[in-house]
CSV table of C-alpha atoms and ligand atoms in Angstrom, one decimal:
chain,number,residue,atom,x,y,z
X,1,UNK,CA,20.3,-9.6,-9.7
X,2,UNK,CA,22.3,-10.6,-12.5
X,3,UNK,CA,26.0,-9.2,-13.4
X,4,UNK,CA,25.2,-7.6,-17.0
X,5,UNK,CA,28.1,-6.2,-19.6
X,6,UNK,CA,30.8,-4.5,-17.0
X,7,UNK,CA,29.7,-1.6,-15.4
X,8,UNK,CA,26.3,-2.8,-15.7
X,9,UNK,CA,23.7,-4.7,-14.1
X,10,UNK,CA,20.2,-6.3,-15.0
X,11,UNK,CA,17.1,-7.1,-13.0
X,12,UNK,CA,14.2,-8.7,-13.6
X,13,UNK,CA,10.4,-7.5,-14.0
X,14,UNK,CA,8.1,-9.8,-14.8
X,15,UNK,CA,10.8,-11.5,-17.3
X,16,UNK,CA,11.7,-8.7,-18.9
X,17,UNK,CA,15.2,-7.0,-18.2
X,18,UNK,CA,16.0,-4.3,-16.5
X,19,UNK,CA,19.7,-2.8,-17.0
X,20,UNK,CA,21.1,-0.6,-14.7
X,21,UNK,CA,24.2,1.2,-14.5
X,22,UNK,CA,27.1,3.4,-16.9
X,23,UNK,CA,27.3,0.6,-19.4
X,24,UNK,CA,23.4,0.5,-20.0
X,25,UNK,CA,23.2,1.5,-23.5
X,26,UNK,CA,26.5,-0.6,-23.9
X,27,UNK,CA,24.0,-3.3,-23.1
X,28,UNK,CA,21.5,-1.8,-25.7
X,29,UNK,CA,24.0,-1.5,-28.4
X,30,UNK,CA,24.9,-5.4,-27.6
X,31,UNK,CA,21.0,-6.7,-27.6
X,32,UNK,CA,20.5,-4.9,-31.0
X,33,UNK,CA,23.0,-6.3,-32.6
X,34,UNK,CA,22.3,-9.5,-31.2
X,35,UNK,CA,18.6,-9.8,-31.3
X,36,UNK,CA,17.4,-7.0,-33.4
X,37,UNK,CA,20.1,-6.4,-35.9
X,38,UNK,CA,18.3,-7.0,-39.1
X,39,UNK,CA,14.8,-5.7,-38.1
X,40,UNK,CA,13.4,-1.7,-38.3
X,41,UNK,CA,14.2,0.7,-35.6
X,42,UNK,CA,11.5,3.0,-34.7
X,43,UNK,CA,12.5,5.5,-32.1
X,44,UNK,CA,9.9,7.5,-30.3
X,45,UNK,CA,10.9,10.7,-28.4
X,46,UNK,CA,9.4,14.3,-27.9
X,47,UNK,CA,11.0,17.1,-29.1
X,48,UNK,CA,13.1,17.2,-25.6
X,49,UNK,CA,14.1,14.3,-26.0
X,50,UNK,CA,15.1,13.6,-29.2
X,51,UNK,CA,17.6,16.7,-29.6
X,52,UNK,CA,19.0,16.5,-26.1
X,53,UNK,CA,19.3,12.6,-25.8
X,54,UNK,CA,18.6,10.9,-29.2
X,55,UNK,CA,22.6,11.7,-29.9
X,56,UNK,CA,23.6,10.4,-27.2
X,57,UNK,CA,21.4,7.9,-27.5
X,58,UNK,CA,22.8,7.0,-30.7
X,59,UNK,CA,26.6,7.6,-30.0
X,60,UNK,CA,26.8,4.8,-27.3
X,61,UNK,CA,24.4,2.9,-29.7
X,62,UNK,CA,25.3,3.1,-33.0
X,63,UNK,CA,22.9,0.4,-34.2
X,64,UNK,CA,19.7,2.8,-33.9
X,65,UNK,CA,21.9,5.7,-35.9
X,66,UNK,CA,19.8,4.5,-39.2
X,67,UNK,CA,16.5,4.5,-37.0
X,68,UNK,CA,13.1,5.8,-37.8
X,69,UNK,CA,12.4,8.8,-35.9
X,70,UNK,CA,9.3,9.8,-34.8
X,71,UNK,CA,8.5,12.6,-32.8
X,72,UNK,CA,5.2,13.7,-30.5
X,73,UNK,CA,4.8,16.8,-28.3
X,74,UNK,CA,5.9,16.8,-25.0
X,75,UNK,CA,3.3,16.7,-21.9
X,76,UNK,CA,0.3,14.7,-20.7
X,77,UNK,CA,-1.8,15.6,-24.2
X,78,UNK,CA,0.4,13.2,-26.5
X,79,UNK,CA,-1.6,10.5,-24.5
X,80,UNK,CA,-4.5,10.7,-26.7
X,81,UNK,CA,-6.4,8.4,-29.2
X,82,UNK,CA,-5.4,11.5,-31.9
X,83,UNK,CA,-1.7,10.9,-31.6
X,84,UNK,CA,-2.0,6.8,-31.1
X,85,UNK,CA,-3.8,7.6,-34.6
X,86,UNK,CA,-1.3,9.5,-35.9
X,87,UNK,CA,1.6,7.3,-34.9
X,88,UNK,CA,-0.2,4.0,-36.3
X,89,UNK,CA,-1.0,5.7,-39.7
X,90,UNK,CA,2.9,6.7,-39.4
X,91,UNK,CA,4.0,3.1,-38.7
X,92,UNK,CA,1.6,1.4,-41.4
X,93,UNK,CA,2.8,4.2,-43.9
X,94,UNK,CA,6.5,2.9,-43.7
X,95,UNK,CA,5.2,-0.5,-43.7
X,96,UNK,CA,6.7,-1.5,-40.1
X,97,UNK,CA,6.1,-5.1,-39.9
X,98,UNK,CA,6.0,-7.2,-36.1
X,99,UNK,CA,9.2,-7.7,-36.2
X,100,UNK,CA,9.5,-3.7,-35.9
X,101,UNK,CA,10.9,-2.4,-32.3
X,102,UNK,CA,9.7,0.4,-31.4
X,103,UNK,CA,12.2,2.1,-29.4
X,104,UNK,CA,10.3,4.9,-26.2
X,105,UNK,CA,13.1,7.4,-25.6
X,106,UNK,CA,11.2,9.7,-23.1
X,107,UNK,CA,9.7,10.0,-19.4
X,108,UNK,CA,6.6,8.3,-18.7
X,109,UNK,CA,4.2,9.8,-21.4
X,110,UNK,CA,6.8,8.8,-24.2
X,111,UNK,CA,6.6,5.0,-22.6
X,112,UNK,CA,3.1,5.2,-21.5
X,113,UNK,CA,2.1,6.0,-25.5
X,114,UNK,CA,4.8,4.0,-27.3
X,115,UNK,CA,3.9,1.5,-24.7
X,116,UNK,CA,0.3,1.7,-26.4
X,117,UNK,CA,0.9,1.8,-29.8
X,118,UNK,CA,3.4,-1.0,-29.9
X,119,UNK,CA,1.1,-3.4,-27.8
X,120,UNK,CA,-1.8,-2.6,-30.2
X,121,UNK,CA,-0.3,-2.4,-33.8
X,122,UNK,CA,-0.4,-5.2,-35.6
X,123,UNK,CA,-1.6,-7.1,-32.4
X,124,UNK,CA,1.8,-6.3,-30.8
X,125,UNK,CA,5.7,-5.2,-31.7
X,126,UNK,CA,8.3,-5.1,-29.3
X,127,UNK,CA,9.0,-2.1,-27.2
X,128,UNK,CA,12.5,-1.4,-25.5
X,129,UNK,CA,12.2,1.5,-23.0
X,130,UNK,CA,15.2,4.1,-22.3
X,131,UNK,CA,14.0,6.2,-19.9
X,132,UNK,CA,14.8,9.9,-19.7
X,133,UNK,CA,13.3,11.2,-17.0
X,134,UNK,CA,14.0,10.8,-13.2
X,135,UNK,CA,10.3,9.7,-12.8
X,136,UNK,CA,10.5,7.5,-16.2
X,137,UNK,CA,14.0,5.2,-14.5
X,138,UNK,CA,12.5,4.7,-10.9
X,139,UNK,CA,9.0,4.1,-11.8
X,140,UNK,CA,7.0,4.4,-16.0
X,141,UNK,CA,9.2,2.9,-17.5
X,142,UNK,CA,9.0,-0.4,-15.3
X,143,UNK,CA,6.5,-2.8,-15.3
X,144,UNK,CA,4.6,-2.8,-18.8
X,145,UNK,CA,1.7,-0.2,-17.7
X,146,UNK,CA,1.2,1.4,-20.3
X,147,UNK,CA,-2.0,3.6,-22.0
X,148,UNK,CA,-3.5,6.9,-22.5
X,149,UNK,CA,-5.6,9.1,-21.6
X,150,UNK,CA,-9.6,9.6,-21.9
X,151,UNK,CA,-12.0,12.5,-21.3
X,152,UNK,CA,-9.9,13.8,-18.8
X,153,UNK,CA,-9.1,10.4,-16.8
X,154,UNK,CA,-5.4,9.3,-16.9
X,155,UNK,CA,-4.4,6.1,-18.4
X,156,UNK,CA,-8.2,5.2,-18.5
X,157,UNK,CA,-7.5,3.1,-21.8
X,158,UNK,CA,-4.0,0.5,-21.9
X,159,UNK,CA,-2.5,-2.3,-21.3
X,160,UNK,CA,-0.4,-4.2,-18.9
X,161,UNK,CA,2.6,-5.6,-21.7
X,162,UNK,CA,6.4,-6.1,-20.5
X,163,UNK,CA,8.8,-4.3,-22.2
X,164,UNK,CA,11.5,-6.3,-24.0
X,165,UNK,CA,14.0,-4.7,-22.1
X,166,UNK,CA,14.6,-0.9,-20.2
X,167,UNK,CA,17.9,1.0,-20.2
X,168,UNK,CA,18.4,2.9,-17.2
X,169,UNK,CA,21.1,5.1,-18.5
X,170,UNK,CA,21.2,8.2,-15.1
X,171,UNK,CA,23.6,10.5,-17.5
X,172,UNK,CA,20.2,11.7,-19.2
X,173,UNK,CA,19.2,13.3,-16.0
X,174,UNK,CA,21.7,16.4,-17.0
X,175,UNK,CA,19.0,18.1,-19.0
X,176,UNK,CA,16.4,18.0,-16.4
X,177,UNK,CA,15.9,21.4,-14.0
X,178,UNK,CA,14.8,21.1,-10.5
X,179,UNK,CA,11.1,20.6,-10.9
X,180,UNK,CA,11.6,17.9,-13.3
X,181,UNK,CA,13.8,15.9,-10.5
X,182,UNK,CA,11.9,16.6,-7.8
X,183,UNK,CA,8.7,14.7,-9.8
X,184,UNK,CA,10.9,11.6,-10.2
X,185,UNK,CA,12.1,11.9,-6.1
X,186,UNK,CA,8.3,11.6,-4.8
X,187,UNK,CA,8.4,8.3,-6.4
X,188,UNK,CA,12.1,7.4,-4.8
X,189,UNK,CA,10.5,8.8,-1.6
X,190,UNK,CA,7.8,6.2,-1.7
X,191,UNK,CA,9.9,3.4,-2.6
X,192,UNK,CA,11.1,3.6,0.6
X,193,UNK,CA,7.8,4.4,2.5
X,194,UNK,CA,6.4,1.2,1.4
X,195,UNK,CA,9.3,-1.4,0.7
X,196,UNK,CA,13.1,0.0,2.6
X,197,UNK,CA,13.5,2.1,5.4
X,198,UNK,CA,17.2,2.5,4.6
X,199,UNK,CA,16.4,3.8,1.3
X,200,UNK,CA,14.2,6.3,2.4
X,201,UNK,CA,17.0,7.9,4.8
X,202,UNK,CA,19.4,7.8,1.9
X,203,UNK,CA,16.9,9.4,-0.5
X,204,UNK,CA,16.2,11.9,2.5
X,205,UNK,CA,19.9,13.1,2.8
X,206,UNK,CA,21.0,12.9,-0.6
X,207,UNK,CA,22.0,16.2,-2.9
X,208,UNK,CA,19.6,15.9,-5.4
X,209,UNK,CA,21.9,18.5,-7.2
X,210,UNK,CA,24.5,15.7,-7.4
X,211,UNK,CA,24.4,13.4,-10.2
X,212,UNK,CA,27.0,10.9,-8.8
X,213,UNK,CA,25.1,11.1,-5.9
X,214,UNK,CA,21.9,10.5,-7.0
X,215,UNK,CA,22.7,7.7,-8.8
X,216,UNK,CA,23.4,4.4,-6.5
X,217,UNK,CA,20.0,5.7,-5.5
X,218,UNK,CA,18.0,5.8,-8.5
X,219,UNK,CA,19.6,2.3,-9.6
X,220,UNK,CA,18.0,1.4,-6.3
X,221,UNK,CA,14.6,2.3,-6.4
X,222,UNK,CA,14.4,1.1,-10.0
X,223,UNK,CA,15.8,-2.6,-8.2
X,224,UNK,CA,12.8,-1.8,-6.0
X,225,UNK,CA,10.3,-1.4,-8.6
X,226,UNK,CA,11.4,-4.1,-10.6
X,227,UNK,CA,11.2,-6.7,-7.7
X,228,UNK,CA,7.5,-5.6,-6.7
X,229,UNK,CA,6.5,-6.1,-10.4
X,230,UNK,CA,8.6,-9.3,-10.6
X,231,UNK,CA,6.4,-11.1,-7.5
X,232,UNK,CA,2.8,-9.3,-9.1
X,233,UNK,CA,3.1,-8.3,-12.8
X,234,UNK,CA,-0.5,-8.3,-13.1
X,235,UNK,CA,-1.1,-5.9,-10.2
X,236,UNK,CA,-3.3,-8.1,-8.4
X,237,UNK,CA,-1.7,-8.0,-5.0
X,238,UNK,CA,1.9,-6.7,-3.6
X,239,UNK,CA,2.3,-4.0,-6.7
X,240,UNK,CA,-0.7,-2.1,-5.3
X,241,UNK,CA,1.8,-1.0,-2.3
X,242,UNK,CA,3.3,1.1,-5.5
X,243,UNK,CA,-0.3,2.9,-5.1
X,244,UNK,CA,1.3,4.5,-2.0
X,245,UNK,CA,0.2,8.2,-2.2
X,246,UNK,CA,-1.3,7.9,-5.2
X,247,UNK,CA,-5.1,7.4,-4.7
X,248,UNK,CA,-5.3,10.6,-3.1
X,249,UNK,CA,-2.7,12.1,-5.5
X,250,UNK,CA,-4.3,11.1,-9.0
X,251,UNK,CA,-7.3,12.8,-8.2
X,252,UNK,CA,-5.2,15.8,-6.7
X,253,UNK,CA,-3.2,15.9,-10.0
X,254,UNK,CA,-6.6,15.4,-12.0
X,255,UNK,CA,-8.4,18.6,-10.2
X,256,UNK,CA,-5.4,20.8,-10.5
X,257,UNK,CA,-5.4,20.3,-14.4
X,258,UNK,CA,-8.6,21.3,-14.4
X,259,UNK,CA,-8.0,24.7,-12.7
X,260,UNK,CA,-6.8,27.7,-15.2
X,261,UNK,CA,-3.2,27.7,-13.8
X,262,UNK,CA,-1.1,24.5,-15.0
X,263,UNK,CA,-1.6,21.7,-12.8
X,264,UNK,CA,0.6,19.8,-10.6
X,265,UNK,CA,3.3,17.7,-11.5
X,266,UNK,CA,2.6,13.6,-10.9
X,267,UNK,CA,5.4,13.7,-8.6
X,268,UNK,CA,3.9,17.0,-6.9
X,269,UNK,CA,0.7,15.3,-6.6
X,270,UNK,CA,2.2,12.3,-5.1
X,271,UNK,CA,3.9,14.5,-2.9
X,272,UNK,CA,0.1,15.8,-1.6
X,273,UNK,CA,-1.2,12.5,-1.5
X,274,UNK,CA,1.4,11.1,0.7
X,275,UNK,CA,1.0,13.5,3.4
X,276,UNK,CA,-2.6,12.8,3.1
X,277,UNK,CA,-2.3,9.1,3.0
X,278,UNK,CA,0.2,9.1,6.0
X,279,UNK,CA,-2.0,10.8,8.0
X,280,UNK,CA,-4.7,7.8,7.2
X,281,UNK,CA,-2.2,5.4,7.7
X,282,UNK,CA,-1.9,7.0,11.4
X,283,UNK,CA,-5.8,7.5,11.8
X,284,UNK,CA,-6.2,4.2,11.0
X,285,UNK,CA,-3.8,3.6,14.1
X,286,UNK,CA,-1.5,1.6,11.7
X,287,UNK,CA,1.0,4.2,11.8
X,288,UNK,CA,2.7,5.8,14.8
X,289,UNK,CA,2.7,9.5,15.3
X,290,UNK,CA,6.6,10.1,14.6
X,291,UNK,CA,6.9,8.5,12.0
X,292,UNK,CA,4.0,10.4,10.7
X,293,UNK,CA,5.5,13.7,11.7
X,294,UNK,CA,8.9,12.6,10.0
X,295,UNK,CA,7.1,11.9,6.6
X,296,UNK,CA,5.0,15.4,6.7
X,297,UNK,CA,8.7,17.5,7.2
X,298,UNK,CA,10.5,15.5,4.6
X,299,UNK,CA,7.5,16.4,2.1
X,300,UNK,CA,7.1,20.0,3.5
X,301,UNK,CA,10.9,21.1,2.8
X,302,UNK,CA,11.0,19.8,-0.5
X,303,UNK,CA,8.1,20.2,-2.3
X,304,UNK,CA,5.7,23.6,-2.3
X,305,UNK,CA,2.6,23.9,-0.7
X,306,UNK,CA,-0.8,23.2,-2.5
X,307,UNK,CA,-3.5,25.4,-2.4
X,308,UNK,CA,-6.5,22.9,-1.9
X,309,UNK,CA,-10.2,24.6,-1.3
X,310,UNK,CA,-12.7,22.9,0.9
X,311,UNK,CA,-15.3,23.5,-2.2
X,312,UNK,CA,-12.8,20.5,-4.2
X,313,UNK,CA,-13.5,17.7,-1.7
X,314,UNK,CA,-16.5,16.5,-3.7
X,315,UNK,CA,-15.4,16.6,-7.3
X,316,UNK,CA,-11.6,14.8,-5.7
X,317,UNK,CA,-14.2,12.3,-4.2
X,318,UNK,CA,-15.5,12.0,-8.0
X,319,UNK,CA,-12.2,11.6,-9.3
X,320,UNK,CA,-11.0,9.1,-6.9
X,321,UNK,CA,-14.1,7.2,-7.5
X,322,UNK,CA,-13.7,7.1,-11.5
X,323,UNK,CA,-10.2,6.1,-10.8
X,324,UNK,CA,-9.3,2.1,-12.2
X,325,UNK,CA,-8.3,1.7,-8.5
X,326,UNK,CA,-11.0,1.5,-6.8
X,327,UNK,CA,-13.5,-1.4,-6.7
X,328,UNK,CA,-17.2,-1.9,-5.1
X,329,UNK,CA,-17.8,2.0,-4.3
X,330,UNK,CA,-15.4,1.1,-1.7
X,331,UNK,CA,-12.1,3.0,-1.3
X,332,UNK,CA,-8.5,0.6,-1.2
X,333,UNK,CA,-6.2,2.3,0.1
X,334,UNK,CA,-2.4,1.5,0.8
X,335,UNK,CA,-1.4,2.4,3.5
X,336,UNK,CA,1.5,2.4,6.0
X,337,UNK,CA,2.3,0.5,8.9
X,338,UNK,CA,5.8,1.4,9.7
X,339,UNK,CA,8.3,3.7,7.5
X,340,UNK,CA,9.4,0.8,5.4
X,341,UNK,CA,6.2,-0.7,5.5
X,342,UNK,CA,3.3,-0.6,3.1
X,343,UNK,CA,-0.5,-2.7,4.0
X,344,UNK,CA,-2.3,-3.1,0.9
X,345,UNK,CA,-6.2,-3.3,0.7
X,346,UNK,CA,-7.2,-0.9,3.6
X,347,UNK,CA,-10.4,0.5,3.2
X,348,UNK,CA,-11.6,3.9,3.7
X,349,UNK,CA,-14.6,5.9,3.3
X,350,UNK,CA,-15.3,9.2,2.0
X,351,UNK,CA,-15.5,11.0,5.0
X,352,UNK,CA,-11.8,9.4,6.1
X,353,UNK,CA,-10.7,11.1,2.8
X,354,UNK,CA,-12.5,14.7,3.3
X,355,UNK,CA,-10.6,14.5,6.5
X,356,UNK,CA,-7.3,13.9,5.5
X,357,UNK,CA,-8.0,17.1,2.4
X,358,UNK,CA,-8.6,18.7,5.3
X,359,UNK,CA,-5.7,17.9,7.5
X,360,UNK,CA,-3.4,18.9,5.0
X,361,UNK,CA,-5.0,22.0,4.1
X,362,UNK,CA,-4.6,23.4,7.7
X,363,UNK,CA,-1.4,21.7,7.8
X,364,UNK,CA,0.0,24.0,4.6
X,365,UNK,CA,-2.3,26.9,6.0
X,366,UNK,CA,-1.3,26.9,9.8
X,367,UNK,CA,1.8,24.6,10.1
X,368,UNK,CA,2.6,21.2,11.7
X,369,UNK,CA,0.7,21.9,15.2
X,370,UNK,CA,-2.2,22.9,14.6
X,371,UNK,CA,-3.2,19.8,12.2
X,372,UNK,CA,-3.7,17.6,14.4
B,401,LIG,N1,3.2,3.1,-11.1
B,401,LIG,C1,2.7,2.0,-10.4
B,401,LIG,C2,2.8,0.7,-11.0
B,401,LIG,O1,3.5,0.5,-12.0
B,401,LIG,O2,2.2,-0.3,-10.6
């Protein structure tokens, strides 16, 4: 970890910088000006985000204050071929040339998309990310995934491309409500799970409600993210333990779209698939049965129960197997050996995953003891 401008500090992922800390846009002011001054700015935000941050995106930066704004909708439909369209046509139309930086003020679908568009227009402008979500800091907007969506499938169509640099600026956080954070803490939650006991604890007793709090923390899990990306950029090996929760929890997230009632949030999903996951991790005999117990209350007394119905097992099971995860009609899991502790490349089988849908629908149904 590097020292950065003062009251800031930068990590790497993958080569490409992560600054943490109150003088974060400080830093981005200082790179534009240094590397970027006589290029075009585009900045991409959704309508959140660019009239509750892009001002104070610009006041501590005042190099983007002449920047091209461009604006999608917010939510999970931006991520389409339609609005990659729409923002290529845009860029070409005001003749943005590669030495354009496109500038992803937004949570993850802003950097998933601009992530996109910038690695595919004219074979590839920068991208700087400036995360605004509690999800986008600790997790999107780290480690170059990027891409959209297809036929229902999430992220089906992208790239892996680094960033040129990610401002983690924790401030932006004021305009989220509850449901918003709690999205971004299933993320901090697994951070722990997999890589640092100690953070989990701290991310267990923390007042979410607390900004000052909250933010040693979120610095930290972005640290954690960063270094798991730094030793596997190309998700080949140790990044899958960031697929903690999430095997499960795509699909989960997936199905609930489908429903007529909005779906889950990713974090919400997460939240589902960790319980799940956990109880692999301790029917697998990797994990013991506190520990297991520990991670099902923490879950269960901040995030709401899902209704799951045994008639969803088969089209979750369809789901997980469409999912880029997955290999050989085989089932990688990651799994947990230890609070702290993620195992990468465990294999399960259908019925393994029926069973754990099943454990936590009696578990949100009946309560912790009759689950087992
Ligand atoms: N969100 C998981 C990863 O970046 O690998």
């Amino acid at each position: 970890m590097a020292a950065g401008r003062k009251g800031s500090r930068t990590v790497q992922a993958a080569g490409s910088p992560v600054v943490l800390g109150p003088a974060a846009l400080a830093a981005l002011q200082a790179w534009t000006i240094a590397e970027a001054r006589h290029v075009r700015h585009f900045i991409l935000g959704d309508e959140n985000t660019l009239r509750h941050c892009l001002p104070e995106l610009q006041g501590h930066v005042p190099a983007l204050r002449e920047a091209h704004i461009m604006a999608v909708a917010p939510g999970e439909r931006s991520k389409s071929v339609d609005v990659c369209h729409a923002l290529w046509s845009h860029l070409a139309a005001e003749a943005a040339d590669r030495q354009a930086v496109l500038i992803a003020l937004g949570g993850g679908v802003v950097t998933d998309l601009a992530g996109f568009v910038a690695a595919t227009y004219k074979r590839g402008i920068p991208v700087v990310n400036v995360p605004t979500s509690l999800l986008g800091m600790v997790d999107a907007a780290i480690g170059g995934k990027n891409g959209i969506d297809l036929d229902g499938i999430k992220n089906v169509v992208g790239t892996i491309r680094q960033p040129v640099g990610t401002y983690v600026h924790v401030p932006f956080l004021r305009t989220l409500g509850k449901r918003e954070l709690m999205n971004g803490v299933a993320e901090m939650l697994k951070h722990g799970l997999v890589n640092d006991a100690k953070h989990w604890k701290a991310v267990c007793a923390a007042a979410l409600h607390d900004l000052k709090a909250l933010e040693p923390l979120v610095l930290r899990s972005a640290e954690i993210k960063a270094a798991i990306v730094d030793e596997d950029p190309q998700d080949a090996d140790k990044r899958r333990l960031l697929n903690f929760g999430h095997t499960i929890g795509h699909a989960i997230e997936a199905r609930s779209w489908e429903s007529p009632q909005r779906g889950l949030l990713h974090g919400e999903a997460v939240a589902v698939g960790m319980v799940c996951e956990a109880w692999l991790s301790w029917r697998s005999e990797l994990l013991a049965r506190e520990a297991l117990d520990e991670i099902t209350v923490v879950v269960r007394e901040r995030y709401r129960p899902h209704h799951l119905d045994p008639v969803d097992h088969h089209r979750i099971l369809q789901l997980m197997a469409n999912d880029k995860k997955n290999a050989d009609d085989r089932f990688r899991f990651t799994l947990l050996e230890a609070i702290g502790r993620g195992r990468i490349n465990v294999e399960v089988t259908a019925a393994q995953v029926s069973a754990a849908l099943d454990h936590y629908r009696l578990l949100m149904r009946d309560g912790p003891k009759e689950a087992v």
